[in-house]
PDB file of C-alpha atoms in Angstrom:
ATOM      1  CA  GLY A 241       0.000   0.000   0.000  1.00 60.00           C
ATOM      2  CA  GLU A 242       0.891   3.648  -0.048  1.00 73.00           C
ATOM      3  CA  ASN A 243       3.696   4.725   2.271  1.00 82.00           C
ATOM      4  CA  VAL A 244       4.772   8.295   2.904  1.00 90.00           C
ATOM      5  CA  GLU A 245       7.939   9.005   4.830  1.00 92.00           C
ATOM      6  CA  GLN A 246       8.755  12.463   6.096  1.00 95.00           C
ATOM      7  CA  HIS A 247      12.021  13.894   7.430  1.00 96.00           C
ATOM      8  CA  PRO A 248      13.082  15.354   9.740  1.00 97.00           C
ATOM      9  CA  SER A 249      10.634  14.747  12.545  1.00 95.00           C
ATOM     10  CA  THR A 250      11.745  17.909  14.318  1.00 96.00           C
ATOM     11  CA  LEU A 251      13.507  20.972  12.993  1.00 97.00           C
ATOM     12  CA  SER A 252      14.705  24.066  14.792  1.00 97.00           C
ATOM     13  CA  VAL A 253      15.905  27.090  12.855  1.00 98.00           C
ATOM     14  CA  GLN A 254      16.826  30.630  13.701  1.00 98.00           C
ATOM     15  CA  GLU A 255      14.400  33.301  12.613  1.00 98.00           C
ATOM     16  CA  GLY A 256      15.268  34.413   9.115  1.00 97.00           C
ATOM     17  CA  ASP A 257      16.893  31.131   8.133  1.00 98.00           C
ATOM     18  CA  SER A 258      15.428  28.615   5.705  1.00 98.00           C
ATOM     19  CA  ALA A 259      13.743  25.329   6.519  1.00 98.00           C
ATOM     20  CA  VAL A 260      13.466  22.286   4.288  1.00 98.00           C
ATOM     21  CA  ILE A 261      11.266  19.264   4.880  1.00 98.00           C
ATOM     22  CA  LYS A 262      11.375  16.239   2.628  1.00 98.00           C
ATOM     23  CA  CYS A 263       8.882  13.504   1.857  1.00 96.00           C
ATOM     24  CA  THR A 264       9.240  10.293  -0.085  1.00 95.00           C
ATOM     25  CA  TYR A 265       6.343   8.210  -1.339  1.00 92.00           C
ATOM     26  CA  SER A 266       5.897   4.748  -2.752  1.00 89.00           C
ATOM     27  CA  ASP A 267       2.843   4.780  -5.023  1.00 86.00           C
ATOM     28  CA  SER A 268       3.802   5.811  -8.533  1.00 83.00           C
ATOM     29  CA  ALA A 269       0.128   6.544  -9.228  1.00 83.00           C
ATOM     30  CA  SER A 270       0.244   9.587  -6.961  1.00 86.00           C
ATOM     31  CA  ASN A 271       0.094  12.813  -8.955  1.00 87.00           C
ATOM     32  CA  TYR A 272      -0.875  15.380  -6.359  1.00 90.00           C
ATOM     33  CA  PHE A 273       1.376  16.452  -3.504  1.00 93.00           C
ATOM     34  CA  PRO A 274       0.045  18.820  -0.832  1.00 94.00           C
ATOM     35  CA  TRP A 275       1.575  20.260   2.297  1.00 97.00           C
ATOM     36  CA  TYR A 276      -0.524  21.038   5.358  1.00 96.00           C
ATOM     37  CA  LYS A 277       0.299  23.137   8.388  1.00 97.00           C
ATOM     38  CA  GLN A 278      -1.182  22.368  11.792  1.00 95.00           C
ATOM     39  CA  GLU A 279      -0.797  24.891  14.545  1.00 93.00           C
ATOM     40  CA  LEU A 280      -1.172  23.749  18.114  1.00 88.00           C
ATOM     41  CA  GLY A 281      -4.769  22.855  18.896  1.00 84.00           C
ATOM     42  CA  LYS A 282      -5.986  23.757  15.419  1.00 89.00           C
ATOM     43  CA  ARG A 283      -7.038  21.893  12.325  1.00 93.00           C
ATOM     44  CA  PRO A 284      -4.577  21.211   9.479  1.00 94.00           C
ATOM     45  CA  GLN A 285      -4.736  23.665   6.619  1.00 94.00           C
ATOM     46  CA  LEU A 286      -3.348  23.459   3.118  1.00 94.00           C
ATOM     47  CA  ILE A 287      -0.432  25.811   2.542  1.00 96.00           C
ATOM     48  CA  ILE A 288       0.807  24.734  -0.870  1.00 96.00           C
ATOM     49  CA  ASP A 289       0.417  21.890  -3.315  1.00 94.00           C
ATOM     50  CA  ILE A 290       1.893  20.699  -6.570  1.00 93.00           C
ATOM     51  CA  ARG A 291       0.809  18.412  -9.340  1.00 90.00           C
ATOM     52  CA  SER A 292       3.058  15.988 -11.114  1.00 85.00           C
ATOM     53  CA  ASN A 293       3.157  17.941 -14.354  1.00 85.00           C
ATOM     54  CA  VAL A 294       5.386  20.608 -12.803  1.00 86.00           C
ATOM     55  CA  GLY A 295       8.643  20.392 -10.900  1.00 92.00           C
ATOM     56  CA  GLU A 296       8.376  23.452  -8.676  1.00 95.00           C
ATOM     57  CA  LYS A 297       5.788  25.842  -7.331  1.00 95.00           C
ATOM     58  CA  LYS A 298       6.326  28.948  -5.257  1.00 97.00           C
ATOM     59  CA  ASP A 299       4.034  31.113  -3.169  1.00 95.00           C
ATOM     60  CA  GLN A 300       5.829  34.000  -1.490  1.00 96.00           C
ATOM     61  CA  ARG A 301       8.133  32.448   1.155  1.00 97.00           C
ATOM     62  CA  ILE A 302       6.940  28.914   0.559  1.00 98.00           C
ATOM     63  CA  ALA A 303       7.922  26.606  -2.275  1.00 98.00           C
ATOM     64  CA  VAL A 304       7.521  22.960  -3.118  1.00 97.00           C
ATOM     65  CA  THR A 305       9.777  20.950  -5.407  1.00 97.00           C
ATOM     66  CA  LEU A 306       8.950  17.589  -6.884  1.00 95.00           C
ATOM     67  CA  ASN A 307      11.155  14.828  -8.256  1.00 94.00           C
ATOM     68  CA  LYS A 308       8.696  12.292  -9.594  1.00 91.00           C
ATOM     69  CA  THR A 309      11.391   9.958 -10.849  1.00 91.00           C
ATOM     70  CA  ALA A 310      12.898   9.659  -7.392  1.00 93.00           C
ATOM     71  CA  LYS A 311       9.455   9.859  -5.735  1.00 93.00           C
ATOM     72  CA  HIS A 312      10.250  12.658  -3.381  1.00 94.00           C
ATOM     73  CA  PHE A 313       9.095  16.211  -2.862  1.00 96.00           C
ATOM     74  CA  SER A 314      10.178  18.932  -0.502  1.00 98.00           C
ATOM     75  CA  LEU A 315       8.781  21.955   1.274  1.00 98.00           C
ATOM     76  CA  HIS A 316      10.997  25.011   1.418  1.00 98.00           C
ATOM     77  CA  ILE A 317      10.292  27.913   3.741  1.00 98.00           C
ATOM     78  CA  THR A 318      12.551  30.935   3.396  1.00 98.00           C
ATOM     79  CA  GLU A 319      13.003  33.853   5.789  1.00 98.00           C
ATOM     80  CA  THR A 320      11.309  31.902   8.547  1.00 98.00           C
ATOM     81  CA  GLN A 321       9.268  33.748  11.133  1.00 97.00           C
ATOM     82  CA  PRO A 322       8.051  32.692  14.599  1.00 96.00           C
ATOM     83  CA  GLU A 323       4.535  32.214  13.223  1.00 96.00           C
ATOM     84  CA  ASP A 324       5.888  29.493  10.958  1.00 97.00           C
ATOM     85  CA  SER A 325       6.318  27.333  14.072  1.00 97.00           C
ATOM     86  CA  ALA A 326       3.881  24.445  13.663  1.00 96.00           C
ATOM     87  CA  VAL A 327       3.676  20.851  12.568  1.00 96.00           C
ATOM     88  CA  TYR A 328       3.848  20.284   8.832  1.00 97.00           C
ATOM     89  CA  PHE A 329       2.431  17.252   7.063  1.00 96.00           C
ATOM     90  CA  CYS A 330       2.929  16.071   3.525  1.00 96.00           C
ATOM     91  CA  ALA A 331       0.663  13.719   1.602  1.00 93.00           C
ATOM     92  CA  ALA A 332       0.826  11.856  -1.675  1.00 88.00           C
ATOM     93  CA  PRO A 333      -2.705  10.578  -2.101  1.00 81.00           C
ATOM     94  CA  PRO A 334      -3.460   8.027  -4.752  1.00 73.00           C
ATOM     95  CA  ALA A 335      -7.082   8.111  -5.813  1.00 63.00           C
ATOM     96  CA  TYR A 336      -9.445   8.505  -2.881  1.00 65.00           C
ATOM     97  CA  LYS A 337      -7.044   7.627  -0.080  1.00 79.00           C
ATOM     98  CA  TYR A 338      -5.428  10.433   1.842  1.00 86.00           C
ATOM     99  CA  ILE A 339      -2.474   9.267   3.902  1.00 87.00           C
ATOM    100  CA  PHE A 340      -0.171  11.768   5.542  1.00 91.00           C
ATOM    101  CA  GLY A 341       3.493  11.679   6.346  1.00 92.00           C
ATOM    102  CA  THR A 342       4.655  11.391   9.932  1.00 92.00           C
ATOM    103  CA  GLY A 343       4.883  15.134  10.392  1.00 94.00           C
ATOM    104  CA  THR A 344       7.662  17.627  11.086  1.00 96.00           C
ATOM    105  CA  ARG A 345       7.588  19.858  14.112  1.00 96.00           C
ATOM    106  CA  LEU A 346       9.187  23.139  13.064  1.00 97.00           C
ATOM    107  CA  LYS A 347      10.353  25.547  15.701  1.00 97.00           C
ATOM    108  CA  VAL A 348      11.529  28.974  14.650  1.00 97.00           C
ATOM    109  CA  LEU A 349      13.722  30.528  17.295  1.00 96.00           C
ATOM    110  CA  ALA A 350      13.486  34.285  17.699  1.00 90.00           C
TER     111      ALA A 350
ATOM    112  CA  GLY B  49     -16.301  28.642   1.668  1.00 66.00           C
ATOM    113  CA  ALA B  50     -15.467  24.950   2.285  1.00 84.00           C
ATOM    114  CA  VAL B  51     -16.220  24.765   5.990  1.00 91.00           C
ATOM    115  CA  VAL B  52     -16.283  21.480   7.880  1.00 95.00           C
ATOM    116  CA  SER B  53     -17.846  21.403  11.315  1.00 96.00           C
ATOM    117  CA  GLN B  54     -17.155  18.640  13.809  1.00 97.00           C
ATOM    118  CA  HIS B  55     -18.994  18.029  17.084  1.00 97.00           C
ATOM    119  CA  PRO B  56     -18.447  17.619  19.900  1.00 97.00           C
ATOM    120  CA  SER B  57     -15.064  19.288  20.272  1.00 96.00           C
ATOM    121  CA  ARG B  58     -14.506  17.612  23.622  1.00 96.00           C
ATOM    122  CA  VAL B  59     -16.176  14.643  25.231  1.00 97.00           C
ATOM    123  CA  ILE B  60     -15.534  12.744  28.410  1.00 97.00           C
ATOM    124  CA  CYS B  61     -17.217   9.416  28.901  1.00 96.00           C
ATOM    125  CA  LYS B  62     -17.115   6.408  31.149  1.00 96.00           C
ATOM    126  CA  SER B  63     -15.480   3.183  30.083  1.00 97.00           C
ATOM    127  CA  GLY B  64     -17.933   0.918  28.301  1.00 97.00           C
ATOM    128  CA  THR B  65     -20.136   3.650  26.892  1.00 97.00           C
ATOM    129  CA  SER B  66     -20.440   4.730  23.260  1.00 97.00           C
ATOM    130  CA  VAL B  67     -19.672   8.123  21.828  1.00 97.00           C
ATOM    131  CA  LYS B  68     -20.832   9.594  18.526  1.00 97.00           C
ATOM    132  CA  ILE B  69     -18.882  12.270  16.677  1.00 98.00           C
ATOM    133  CA  GLU B  70     -20.445  14.192  13.807  1.00 97.00           C
ATOM    134  CA  CYS B  71     -18.690  15.678  10.809  1.00 96.00           C
ATOM    135  CA  ARG B  72     -20.634  18.069   8.590  1.00 95.00           C
ATOM    136  CA  SER B  73     -19.670  19.904   5.449  1.00 93.00           C
ATOM    137  CA  LEU B  74     -21.558  23.170   5.807  1.00 93.00           C
ATOM    138  CA  ASP B  75     -21.347  24.754   2.380  1.00 88.00           C
ATOM    139  CA  PHE B  76     -20.437  21.955   0.020  1.00 89.00           C
ATOM    140  CA  GLN B  77     -21.254  18.352  -0.714  1.00 89.00           C
ATOM    141  CA  ALA B  78     -18.733  15.629  -0.044  1.00 88.00           C
ATOM    142  CA  THR B  79     -18.978  12.113  -1.369  1.00 82.00           C
ATOM    143  CA  THR B  80     -15.813  11.216   0.505  1.00 89.00           C
ATOM    144  CA  MET B  81     -14.884  11.949   4.097  1.00 93.00           C
ATOM    145  CA  PHE B  82     -11.849  10.685   5.941  1.00 94.00           C
ATOM    146  CA  TRP B  83     -11.532   9.950   9.646  1.00 96.00           C
ATOM    147  CA  TYR B  84      -8.189  10.315  11.369  1.00 96.00           C
ATOM    148  CA  ARG B  85      -6.855   9.679  14.827  1.00 96.00           C
ATOM    149  CA  GLN B  86      -4.036  11.796  16.195  1.00 92.00           C
ATOM    150  CA  PHE B  87      -2.073  10.988  19.330  1.00 84.00           C
ATOM    151  CA  PRO B  88      -0.127  13.791  21.038  1.00 81.00           C
ATOM    152  CA  LYS B  89       2.795  14.967  18.945  1.00 79.00           C
ATOM    153  CA  GLN B  90       2.097  12.329  16.328  1.00 81.00           C
ATOM    154  CA  SER B  91       0.820  12.174  12.796  1.00 88.00           C
ATOM    155  CA  LEU B  92      -2.679  11.962  11.406  1.00 92.00           C
ATOM    156  CA  MET B  93      -3.400   8.248  11.239  1.00 93.00           C
ATOM    157  CA  LEU B  94      -6.040   7.406   8.676  1.00 93.00           C
ATOM    158  CA  MET B  95      -8.705   5.221  10.254  1.00 95.00           C
ATOM    159  CA  ALA B  96     -11.209   4.895   7.453  1.00 94.00           C
ATOM    160  CA  THR B  97     -12.513   6.353   4.259  1.00 92.00           C
ATOM    161  CA  SER B  98     -16.210   7.117   4.307  1.00 90.00           C
ATOM    162  CA  ASN B  99     -18.168   7.215   1.068  1.00 88.00           C
ATOM    163  CA  GLU B 100     -21.741   8.439   0.924  1.00 85.00           C
ATOM    164  CA  GLY B 101     -24.230   5.632   0.590  1.00 84.00           C
ATOM    165  CA  SER B 102     -21.757   2.794   0.950  1.00 86.00           C
ATOM    166  CA  LYS B 103     -19.786   1.020   3.621  1.00 89.00           C
ATOM    167  CA  ALA B 104     -16.669   2.666   4.927  1.00 92.00           C
ATOM    168  CA  THR B 105     -13.264   1.315   3.999  1.00 93.00           C
ATOM    169  CA  TYR B 106     -11.187   0.730   7.101  1.00 95.00           C
ATOM    170  CA  GLU B 107      -7.415   0.791   7.341  1.00 93.00           C
ATOM    171  CA  GLN B 108      -5.541  -2.236   8.522  1.00 92.00           C
ATOM    172  CA  GLY B 109      -5.686  -2.599  12.279  1.00 93.00           C
ATOM    173  CA  VAL B 110      -8.805  -0.480  12.738  1.00 95.00           C
ATOM    174  CA  GLU B 111     -11.720  -2.475  14.131  1.00 94.00           C
ATOM    175  CA  LYS B 112     -14.818  -1.732  12.101  1.00 93.00           C
ATOM    176  CA  ASP B 113     -17.119  -3.018  14.821  1.00 95.00           C
ATOM    177  CA  LYS B 114     -15.563  -0.694  17.342  1.00 96.00           C
ATOM    178  CA  PHE B 115     -15.397   2.400  15.182  1.00 97.00           C
ATOM    179  CA  LEU B 116     -18.713   2.566  13.371  1.00 96.00           C
ATOM    180  CA  ILE B 117     -18.824   5.000  10.487  1.00 95.00           C
ATOM    181  CA  ASN B 118     -21.985   6.137   8.781  1.00 92.00           C
ATOM    182  CA  HIS B 119     -22.109   8.480   5.789  1.00 90.00           C
ATOM    183  CA  ALA B 120     -25.814   8.788   5.159  1.00 83.00           C
ATOM    184  CA  SER B 121     -25.821  12.040   3.250  1.00 90.00           C
ATOM    185  CA  LEU B 122     -23.513  14.175   1.155  1.00 90.00           C
ATOM    186  CA  THR B 123     -22.955  16.523   4.075  1.00 92.00           C
ATOM    187  CA  LEU B 124     -22.779  14.291   7.132  1.00 94.00           C
ATOM    188  CA  SER B 125     -20.570  11.474   8.333  1.00 94.00           C
ATOM    189  CA  THR B 126     -20.562  10.091  11.860  1.00 96.00           C
ATOM    190  CA  LEU B 127     -18.025   8.109  13.828  1.00 97.00           C
ATOM    191  CA  THR B 128     -19.271   6.107  16.796  1.00 97.00           C
ATOM    192  CA  VAL B 129     -16.736   4.722  19.220  1.00 97.00           C
ATOM    193  CA  THR B 130     -18.493   1.753  20.759  1.00 97.00           C
ATOM    194  CA  SER B 131     -17.747   0.365  24.201  1.00 96.00           C
ATOM    195  CA  ALA B 132     -15.030   2.936  24.674  1.00 96.00           C
ATOM    196  CA  HIS B 133     -12.002   2.175  26.810  1.00 96.00           C
ATOM    197  CA  PRO B 134      -9.231   4.414  28.123  1.00 96.00           C
ATOM    198  CA  GLU B 135      -6.933   3.376  25.269  1.00 95.00           C
ATOM    199  CA  ASP B 136      -9.459   4.908  22.859  1.00 96.00           C
ATOM    200  CA  SER B 137      -8.747   8.316  24.342  1.00 95.00           C
ATOM    201  CA  SER B 138      -7.382  10.416  21.523  1.00 94.00           C
ATOM    202  CA  PHE B 139      -7.974  13.308  19.161  1.00 95.00           C
ATOM    203  CA  TYR B 140     -10.278  12.331  16.313  1.00 97.00           C
ATOM    204  CA  ILE B 141     -10.472  14.562  13.271  1.00 97.00           C
ATOM    205  CA  CYS B 142     -12.518  14.300  10.118  1.00 96.00           C
ATOM    206  CA  SER B 143     -11.947  15.777   6.705  1.00 95.00           C
ATOM    207  CA  ALA B 144     -14.058  16.154   3.602  1.00 92.00           C
ATOM    208  CA  TRP B 145     -13.289  16.052  -0.081  1.00 86.00           C
ATOM    209  CA  PRO B 146     -15.651  18.285  -2.081  1.00 83.00           C
ATOM    210  CA  LEU B 147     -17.850  16.533  -4.629  1.00 75.00           C
ATOM    211  CA  PHE B 148     -16.840  18.684  -7.547  1.00 73.00           C
ATOM    212  CA  ALA B 149     -13.342  19.429  -6.447  1.00 69.00           C
ATOM    213  CA  ASN B 150     -10.945  20.702  -9.040  1.00 67.00           C
ATOM    214  CA  THR B 151      -8.153  20.420  -6.524  1.00 76.00           C
ATOM    215  CA  GLY B 152      -7.078  17.718  -4.119  1.00 81.00           C
ATOM    216  CA  GLU B 153      -7.455  19.932  -1.079  1.00 87.00           C
ATOM    217  CA  LEU B 154      -9.003  18.387   1.994  1.00 90.00           C
ATOM    218  CA  PHE B 155     -10.997  20.441   4.444  1.00 93.00           C
ATOM    219  CA  PHE B 156     -10.738  19.463   8.076  1.00 95.00           C
ATOM    220  CA  GLY B 157     -13.098  19.661  10.989  1.00 96.00           C
ATOM    221  CA  GLU B 158     -11.985  21.168  14.266  1.00 95.00           C
ATOM    222  CA  GLY B 159     -11.378  17.751  15.794  1.00 95.00           C
ATOM    223  CA  SER B 160     -12.862  15.987  18.789  1.00 96.00           C
ATOM    224  CA  ARG B 161     -10.864  15.193  21.884  1.00 96.00           C
ATOM    225  CA  LEU B 162     -12.170  12.039  23.499  1.00 96.00           C
ATOM    226  CA  THR B 163     -11.275  11.148  27.060  1.00 96.00           C
ATOM    227  CA  VAL B 164     -12.447   7.790  28.370  1.00 97.00           C
ATOM    228  CA  LEU B 165     -12.356   7.418  32.127  1.00 96.00           C
TER     229      LEU B 165
END
């Protein structure tokens, strides 16, 4: 079945530095790759996503890169701010099954 | 738009009782809803996929007779934890996939924290 691995599990960066989180997936049928952010006590919310027909997508300080051949994709956050502190989840859902990675707890140190 | 409401947000019950959690899509129709369980500082573990009008598909290791899922309409799915025990204490969160979605975005409910005494 589908397996999504996410690294690192925890990440601490200084404010203003960049953060990179990587996910690998197993199902070659996956063609949609979202990233969700979950703040403490809140529901997960989509922050960026990418489809398999492109290799990179950027939205202000957030970007996602995809290597479909190697079956991995990464979240890049530049100029990190304290409000970026949260847990981030990736997913690589094949049709109608939404499994998430193990999560990365990002802490941005002021 | 795309609001998912989940109730109750918190529930405390005695061991052996059953608890029902509701997940409603308020402004859209969802043929598919997902139920997750989240332990503290851990990931969202998919429990089951709920499809309107049909039986839910459970993930390996999830007891279907213990976690009853009903998706009777395009806007409502319910999860009933039957004969709850302390080890069932957790954060349960639902999500909905819009019927005519042109994206893969999931919309989550607020979650329900279950404590079994």
